[in-house]
Amino acid sequence: MAIDIVILAAGKGTRMRSDLPKVLHPIGGVPMLGRVIETAKQLGDVKITVVIGHGAELVRERFADSGVQFVEQEEQLGTGHAVAQAIPHFRDGATVLVLYGDVPLVRASTLRQLLQESENGPALLSVIMDDPSGYGRIVRDKDGQVQAIVEQKDADAETLKIDEINTGILAAPGHLLAQWLPELSNNNAQGEYYLTDVIARSVRENIAVTGVIGSDAVEVAGVNSRIQQAELERALQRDQAEVQMALGVTLMDPARFDLRGTLECGADVTIDINCVFEGSVKLGNGVRIGPNCLLKNCQLAAGTVVEANSIIEDASVGEACNIGPFARLRPGTELANGAKVGNFVETKKAKIGVGSKVNHLSYIGDAEVGDDVNIGAGTITCNYDGVNKSKTIIGDRAFIGSNSALVAPVEIGAGATVGAGSTITREVSADELAVARGKQRNISGWQRPVKKS
Ligand code: UD1
Ligand code: CA
């Protein structure tokens, strides 16, 4: 079935009080409109048209590569007027599905159900609400057949008591909408062209309307304010947490887990509280992540442990590594199996070999470190002269004494030793000892100056 999807995204979003167009605000790290587009793409043979207005340029730019097309609605004259802008893009014989850029959590399965019901006439998605105020009400006859949608502002006291509300999501044969939308009137309380008026029109034409009652209010909830955005964020995070737990991940507290991207875990992964996962993250079997960690676009192989308050970004980590607490692995870090990067250590574009240790208070950048190397506390690779970045190469089994400065470009050979406190500016050959620091002088009988009383 050919499905032409129209996503309404022209509204201003005044209550967000933001310079950013509303549909660009994120839920789970993805702009709301992006979520709707991704869901729409799951429905099969789709052509997606996004109706933009406020902040049109920013929305267009952000989704330029998403394969959707845009139509501009210069004045927001109502939802019916908005959908009508897309009529030139309707394909012959297609079903049209109307979605909203600010209703980000709608599920493909629900939409498929709605589409099935819309082959011959309109199908709308409704939900039952304890407090239906503000929404359009679904009016059914005594046989339960949908008759009309009446907006809150146009409703009489009897209609206001109806608790079945219109979510706004609707599917209908495209040729019917193409005929009816241009004929809508704006003779109503808001002076708008209501999409919802196509329901009564269909009934007048003796084309039955199907009302599909959804079971999940969160799925069809719209975002008009930061508070609603936060509510949907929590709902999404709870769902994502439950997916991970169902797959066998231990979350120390599912209410304090944030995934803004994708997370793939092996068996028996444990994630402590307040961790944030961004982009694409893969954790191997038995990986343990301590509290308050940020992991972005990285993979950690089996058995690796990340202690509290560590940050790992664009990095790849081998098996059984130990990271943190308070470590920062910046882009281009590659740890081989069994490597250790301890507290207050920062790495960037650094390869650290099998079993090598950088345990305390170091900066290792633009470096290649071999296997079984020990880098003492406070060691710094001086990789930047203010203009150029240069490389430090450290061979297998080298031992770098504490508080050394390795001035790049420089190479330390395999098995070499650097004395503590050295500033190394020249190559150290394999198995040599390099000591580059002031020689200690001891002066006996030295009198310290004394204060005159
Ligand atoms: C609409 C429905 C109402 C339903 C409610 C669910 C109509 C007439 N009413 O009401 O039955 O219960 O949604 O939330 O459809 N938009 C445009 N261009 C416009 C007007 C709106 O793009 O000219 C977009 C808005 O950005 C928004 C969406 O359409 O995302 C809904 O518009 P809004 O004015 O909020 O409709 P409601 O009054 O909430
Ligand atoms: Ca609304």
XYZ file of C-alpha atoms and ligand atoms in Angstrom:
493
model
C 0.000 0.000 0.000
C 1.363 3.411 -0.964
C 1.264 5.708 2.062
C 1.661 9.462 1.782
C 2.575 10.796 5.179
C 1.959 14.419 6.076
C 3.722 15.629 9.210
C 2.458 18.927 10.591
C 5.256 21.048 11.976
C 4.358 24.634 11.178
C 3.195 25.801 14.599
C 5.171 28.249 16.664
C 5.435 26.417 19.964
C 5.031 29.653 21.929
C 4.855 27.885 25.273
C 8.322 26.360 24.835
C 9.663 29.927 25.136
C 12.545 29.017 22.886
C 14.402 30.368 19.872
C 14.623 26.811 18.587
C 11.588 25.627 16.580
C 9.590 23.271 18.787
C 9.965 20.179 16.617
C 13.764 20.469 16.855
C 13.712 20.046 20.621
C 14.976 16.582 21.513
C 13.437 13.610 23.231
C 16.007 10.948 24.033
C 18.657 12.940 22.194
C 16.743 12.998 18.890
C 14.725 16.013 17.653
C 11.010 15.267 18.028
C 10.441 15.607 14.289
C 13.311 13.184 13.678
C 11.571 10.566 15.785
C 8.332 10.985 13.863
C 10.169 10.717 10.531
C 11.955 7.539 11.666
C 8.687 5.974 12.770
C 7.010 6.974 9.504
C 9.785 5.296 7.530
C 9.009 1.991 9.215
C 5.588 1.876 7.573
C 6.729 0.658 4.167
C 6.193 2.432 0.853
C 6.030 5.944 2.232
C 6.423 9.403 0.811
C 6.866 11.926 3.592
C 5.892 15.576 3.345
C 6.612 17.890 6.257
C 4.523 21.059 6.551
C 6.745 23.808 7.954
C 6.135 27.425 8.877
C 7.687 28.914 11.997
C 11.451 28.351 11.920
C 11.080 26.778 8.477
C 14.698 27.364 7.464
C 16.130 25.713 10.569
C 13.843 22.703 10.210
C 14.663 22.343 6.530
C 18.401 22.516 7.221
C 18.294 19.991 10.016
C 16.419 17.420 7.913
C 17.888 18.237 4.512
C 19.341 14.725 4.210
C 16.426 12.787 5.630
C 14.703 12.077 2.326
C 11.533 13.989 3.184
C 10.077 16.895 1.299
C 8.906 20.173 2.693
C 5.977 22.407 1.936
C 5.684 25.794 3.516
C 2.505 26.979 5.171
C 3.028 30.693 5.348
C 0.108 31.451 7.646
C -1.134 28.929 10.189
C -4.801 28.916 9.251
C -5.581 25.568 10.859
C -4.766 21.856 10.665
C -6.998 21.326 7.609
C -5.277 24.158 5.780
C -1.900 22.696 6.793
C -2.645 19.236 5.362
C -4.077 20.847 2.223
C -0.614 22.299 1.470
C 0.582 18.751 0.823
C -2.175 17.807 -1.670
C 0.060 18.409 -4.720
C 2.360 15.707 -3.357
C -0.321 13.032 -2.903
C 0.256 10.004 -5.127
C -2.611 8.419 -7.058
C -4.327 5.741 -5.040
C -2.275 6.379 -1.899
C -3.582 6.461 1.644
C -2.730 9.661 3.489
C -1.605 9.493 7.113
C -1.444 12.705 9.150
C 1.169 12.866 11.923
C 2.522 15.681 14.085
C 6.099 16.835 14.569
C 5.377 17.450 18.233
C 3.873 14.015 18.960
C 7.167 12.147 19.094
C 6.445 8.782 20.687
C 3.758 7.422 18.380
C 4.381 3.758 17.537
C 4.552 2.200 14.094
C 2.371 -0.710 15.254
C -0.474 1.655 16.173
C -0.176 3.451 12.859
C -0.268 0.157 10.953
C -3.528 -0.686 12.695
C -4.974 2.695 11.734
C -3.850 2.278 8.131
C -5.579 -1.104 7.910
C -8.854 0.548 8.864
C -8.588 3.366 6.338
C -8.818 1.584 3.013
C -12.341 2.764 2.207
C -12.769 5.782 4.431
C -11.161 7.839 7.186
C -9.837 6.188 10.332
C -8.991 8.302 13.330
C -7.013 7.512 16.448
C -8.666 8.443 19.719
C -7.953 7.860 23.408
C -10.072 7.967 26.533
C -8.950 10.655 28.970
C -9.827 11.314 32.594
C -9.552 14.990 31.830
C -10.468 15.568 28.179
C -10.458 19.359 28.397
C -8.798 21.192 25.541
C -9.152 18.359 23.051
C -11.569 17.705 20.221
C -14.278 15.241 21.308
C -15.296 12.163 19.325
C -19.049 12.175 18.820
C -20.523 8.723 18.194
C -24.140 7.764 17.510
C -26.064 5.284 19.640
C -24.613 2.413 17.589
C -21.107 3.618 18.352
C -20.481 4.904 14.820
C -18.247 7.974 14.661
C -20.273 11.002 13.543
C -18.007 14.000 14.036
C -15.170 15.582 15.940
C -16.168 18.684 17.845
C -13.451 21.029 19.085
C -13.533 22.097 22.737
C -14.261 25.706 21.792
C -17.190 24.715 19.566
C -18.696 22.158 21.951
C -21.908 22.415 23.960
C -22.144 21.266 27.568
C -23.286 17.762 26.591
C -20.434 17.256 24.121
C -17.885 18.511 26.656
C -18.750 15.524 28.843
C -17.420 13.079 26.236
C -14.156 11.584 27.421
C -13.052 10.076 24.109
C -10.735 12.615 22.501
C -9.173 13.111 19.113
C -5.418 12.541 19.067
C -5.263 14.343 15.714
C -3.700 11.312 14.029
C -5.789 10.289 11.065
C -5.571 8.155 7.938
C -7.797 8.409 4.868
C -7.781 7.641 1.164
C -5.830 10.486 -0.440
C -8.384 11.237 -3.145
C -11.046 11.957 -0.508
C -8.833 14.407 1.380
C -7.761 16.035 -1.878
C -11.432 16.692 -2.612
C -12.624 17.661 0.859
C -9.796 19.765 2.288
C -10.072 22.629 -0.233
C -13.798 22.766 0.558
C -13.428 23.217 4.327
C -14.933 26.322 5.885
C -13.475 28.317 8.764
C -16.832 29.221 10.159
C -16.125 28.116 13.740
C -15.087 29.473 17.131
C -11.404 29.754 16.172
C -11.852 30.892 12.574
C -9.606 28.021 11.463
C -9.796 25.391 8.750
C -10.179 22.265 10.864
C -8.837 18.949 9.599
C -11.322 17.372 11.986
C -14.243 18.615 9.860
C -13.499 15.915 7.271
C -15.071 13.418 9.665
C -18.554 14.965 9.528
C -18.119 15.441 5.780
C -17.364 11.755 5.339
C -20.448 10.801 7.326
C -22.550 13.137 5.141
C -21.176 11.355 2.080
C -22.136 7.990 3.615
C -18.540 6.921 3.916
C -18.106 5.211 7.265
C -15.441 6.494 9.637
C -13.536 4.080 11.862
C -12.467 5.180 15.297
C -9.491 3.267 16.647
C -9.197 3.747 20.388
C -5.556 3.763 21.463
C -4.585 2.338 24.839
C -1.615 4.523 25.649
C -1.999 8.254 26.263
C 1.788 8.771 26.322
C 2.111 7.459 22.798
C -0.162 10.158 21.414
C 0.815 12.951 23.789
C 1.954 16.188 22.219
C 4.630 18.519 23.517
C 3.647 22.134 24.004
C 5.869 23.040 26.950
C 9.151 22.116 28.567
C 7.190 20.336 31.271
C 5.476 18.081 28.732
C 8.815 17.557 27.007
C 10.340 16.394 30.292
C 7.391 14.084 30.942
C 7.804 12.377 27.585
C 11.557 12.203 28.099
C 11.020 10.297 31.342
C 8.418 8.037 29.732
C 10.771 7.197 26.873
C 13.688 6.585 29.247
C 11.560 4.292 31.383
C 10.632 2.281 28.271
C 14.243 2.094 27.136
C 15.339 1.019 30.606
C 12.730 -1.748 30.577
C 13.924 -2.930 27.171
C 17.496 -3.200 28.502
C 16.395 -5.027 31.639
C 14.266 -7.431 29.623
C 17.399 -8.199 27.600
C 19.267 -9.091 30.790
C 21.017 -5.860 31.754
C 21.123 -4.914 35.436
C 20.203 -1.277 35.947
C 20.818 -0.273 39.545
C 17.976 2.208 39.162
C 15.926 2.308 35.950
C 14.735 5.799 36.894
C 18.312 7.039 36.696
C 19.329 5.704 33.298
C 19.513 7.892 30.198
C 19.975 6.582 26.691
C 20.187 9.139 23.901
C 21.019 6.811 21.063
C 21.495 3.063 20.872
C 22.940 0.705 23.443
C 23.839 -2.908 22.716
C 24.814 -5.041 25.681
C 26.189 -8.546 26.043
C 25.230 -10.856 28.886
C 25.325 -9.742 32.517
C 26.175 -6.113 32.013
C 25.664 -3.939 35.099
C 25.027 -0.225 34.905
C 25.049 1.849 38.058
C 23.003 5.001 38.567
C 23.107 8.289 36.630
C 24.889 7.077 33.530
C 24.264 8.743 30.171
C 24.718 6.851 26.900
C 24.898 8.841 23.675
C 25.249 7.878 20.033
C 26.075 4.236 19.506
C 27.462 2.341 22.496
C 28.324 -1.367 22.677
C 29.165 -3.163 25.911
C 30.515 -6.712 25.926
C 29.666 -9.541 28.299
C 30.073 -8.771 31.974
C 30.965 -5.102 31.516
C 30.372 -3.012 34.629
C 29.749 0.723 34.471
C 30.024 2.646 37.728
C 27.834 5.582 38.715
C 27.836 8.965 36.927
C 29.548 7.931 33.723
C 29.072 9.392 30.247
C 29.671 7.014 27.332
C 29.366 8.281 23.793
C 30.044 6.392 20.547
C 32.270 3.754 22.060
C 32.653 0.055 22.432
C 33.918 -1.799 25.477
C 34.785 -5.476 25.182
C 33.947 -8.214 27.674
C 34.924 -7.900 31.304
C 35.893 -4.259 31.250
C 35.108 -2.213 34.341
C 34.501 1.527 34.292
C 34.615 3.103 37.725
C 32.570 6.113 38.820
C 32.594 9.506 37.111
C 34.388 8.522 33.936
C 33.825 9.923 30.445
C 34.466 7.863 27.323
C 33.920 9.304 23.865
C 34.711 7.953 20.384
C 36.924 5.297 21.890
C 37.390 1.583 21.634
C 38.278 -0.463 24.675
C 39.457 -4.071 24.725
C 38.636 -6.883 27.120
C 39.153 -6.729 30.865
C 40.300 -3.133 30.958
C 39.994 -0.939 34.037
C 38.985 2.660 33.597
C 38.574 5.378 36.202
C 37.309 6.523 38.604
C 37.439 10.034 37.099
C 39.090 9.009 33.835
C 38.476 10.801 30.564
C 38.973 8.885 27.325
C 38.698 11.382 24.510
C 38.213 10.667 20.792
C 40.705 8.335 19.180
C 41.577 6.442 22.345
C 42.148 2.708 21.815
C 42.851 0.488 24.779
C 44.095 -3.041 24.128
C 43.071 -5.925 26.377
C 43.859 -5.566 30.052
C 44.929 -1.926 29.873
C 44.376 0.307 32.882
C 43.597 4.006 32.786
C 43.138 5.291 36.286
C 41.961 8.352 38.130
C 42.416 11.820 36.697
C 43.958 10.460 33.529
C 43.068 12.028 30.189
C 43.799 10.281 26.913
C 43.309 11.521 23.352
C 44.297 9.838 20.063
C 46.212 7.362 22.153
C 46.757 3.658 21.587
C 47.567 1.879 24.798
C 48.898 -1.664 24.468
C 47.988 -4.928 26.138
C 48.295 -4.815 29.920
C 49.771 -1.306 29.980
C 48.988 0.992 32.880
C 48.446 4.718 33.162
C 47.113 4.727 36.636
C 47.221 8.249 37.990
C 47.016 11.921 37.016
C 48.400 11.800 33.469
C 47.775 13.248 30.032
C 48.504 10.887 27.145
C 47.719 12.462 23.774
C 48.833 11.650 20.214
C 50.637 8.616 21.548
C 51.342 5.007 20.743
C 52.082 3.022 23.845
C 53.221 -0.604 23.508
C 52.383 -3.612 25.667
C 53.142 -3.951 29.391
C 54.222 -0.358 29.709
C 54.026 1.388 33.073
C 53.442 5.110 32.957
C 54.021 6.699 36.346
C 51.789 9.198 38.080
C 51.747 12.681 36.646
C 53.342 11.821 33.298
C 52.477 14.226 30.501
C 52.957 13.882 26.773
C 53.781 17.425 25.625
C 52.136 16.992 22.231
C 51.453 20.617 21.325
C 53.878 23.476 20.741
C 51.174 26.033 20.186
C 50.944 25.262 16.470
C 51.685 21.619 15.749
C 50.604 18.360 17.338
C 53.391 15.780 17.574
C 53.520 12.141 18.450
C 55.013 10.195 21.337
C 55.905 6.548 20.779
C 56.652 4.298 23.735
C 57.903 0.746 23.177
C 56.841 -2.460 24.945
C 57.794 -2.881 28.632
C 59.068 0.687 28.951
C 58.848 2.232 32.415
C 58.163 5.949 32.623
C 58.973 7.392 36.053
C 56.471 9.628 37.789
C 56.095 13.249 36.837
C 57.916 12.943 33.529
C 57.336 15.290 30.638
C 57.747 13.614 27.241
C 58.272 16.403 24.724
C 56.954 15.204 21.362
C 57.953 14.234 18.779
C 59.859 11.696 20.792
C 60.360 7.958 20.961
C 61.113 5.794 23.982
C 62.456 2.368 23.025
C 61.250 -1.007 24.234
C 62.345 -1.839 27.762
C 63.709 1.682 28.335
C 63.432 3.403 31.706
C 62.836 7.099 32.303
C 63.804 8.426 35.714
C 61.122 10.194 37.708
C 60.816 13.903 37.084
C 62.589 13.790 33.711
C 61.888 16.104 30.833
C 62.595 13.944 27.803
C 63.321 15.791 24.565
C 65.480 13.247 22.703
C 64.961 9.643 21.693
C 65.684 7.035 24.369
C 66.914 3.761 22.853
C 65.715 0.327 23.838
C 66.711 -0.761 27.345
C 68.485 2.566 28.156
C 67.919 4.550 31.310
C 67.286 8.237 30.708
C 67.442 10.705 33.562
C 66.875 14.330 32.657
C 66.460 16.377 35.786
C 68.509 18.660 38.044
C 71.079 16.669 40.028
C 70.430 16.589 43.734
C 72.906 18.619 45.849
C 72.960 18.217 49.617
C 74.516 21.034 51.691
C 75.272 20.004 55.220
C 75.111 22.466 58.110
C 72.753 24.736 56.122
C 71.269 27.483 58.305
C 67.739 28.511 57.499
C 67.123 32.276 57.813
C 65.395 33.141 61.106
C 62.907 35.951 61.781
C 64.121 38.746 64.057
C 61.821 38.969 67.099
C -5.944 19.509 17.301
C -7.273 18.884 16.886
C -8.002 18.362 18.120
C -7.135 17.369 18.846
C -5.782 17.988 19.184
C -4.860 16.951 19.732
C -7.963 20.193 14.936
C -8.864 21.249 14.435
N -8.059 19.906 16.233
O -6.265 20.622 18.113
O -9.193 17.743 17.724
O -7.786 16.953 20.037
O -5.168 18.528 17.991
O -3.684 17.579 20.185
O -7.209 19.618 14.179
N -0.462 23.085 12.826
C 0.082 23.500 11.646
N -0.518 24.474 10.922
C -1.678 25.033 11.330
C -2.252 24.612 12.521
C -1.625 23.633 13.252
O 1.146 23.003 11.238
O -2.175 25.901 10.606
C 0.193 22.039 13.604
C 0.695 22.579 14.917
O 2.059 22.920 14.816
C 0.514 21.421 15.859
C -0.609 20.619 15.261
O -0.751 21.062 13.921
O 1.643 20.585 15.880
C -1.912 20.745 16.011
O -2.313 22.073 15.975
P -3.010 22.769 17.188
O -3.374 24.136 16.802
O -2.207 22.575 18.400
O -4.337 21.909 17.288
P -5.233 21.765 18.556
O -5.972 23.004 18.750
O -4.422 21.258 19.690
Ca -2.277 20.993 20.212
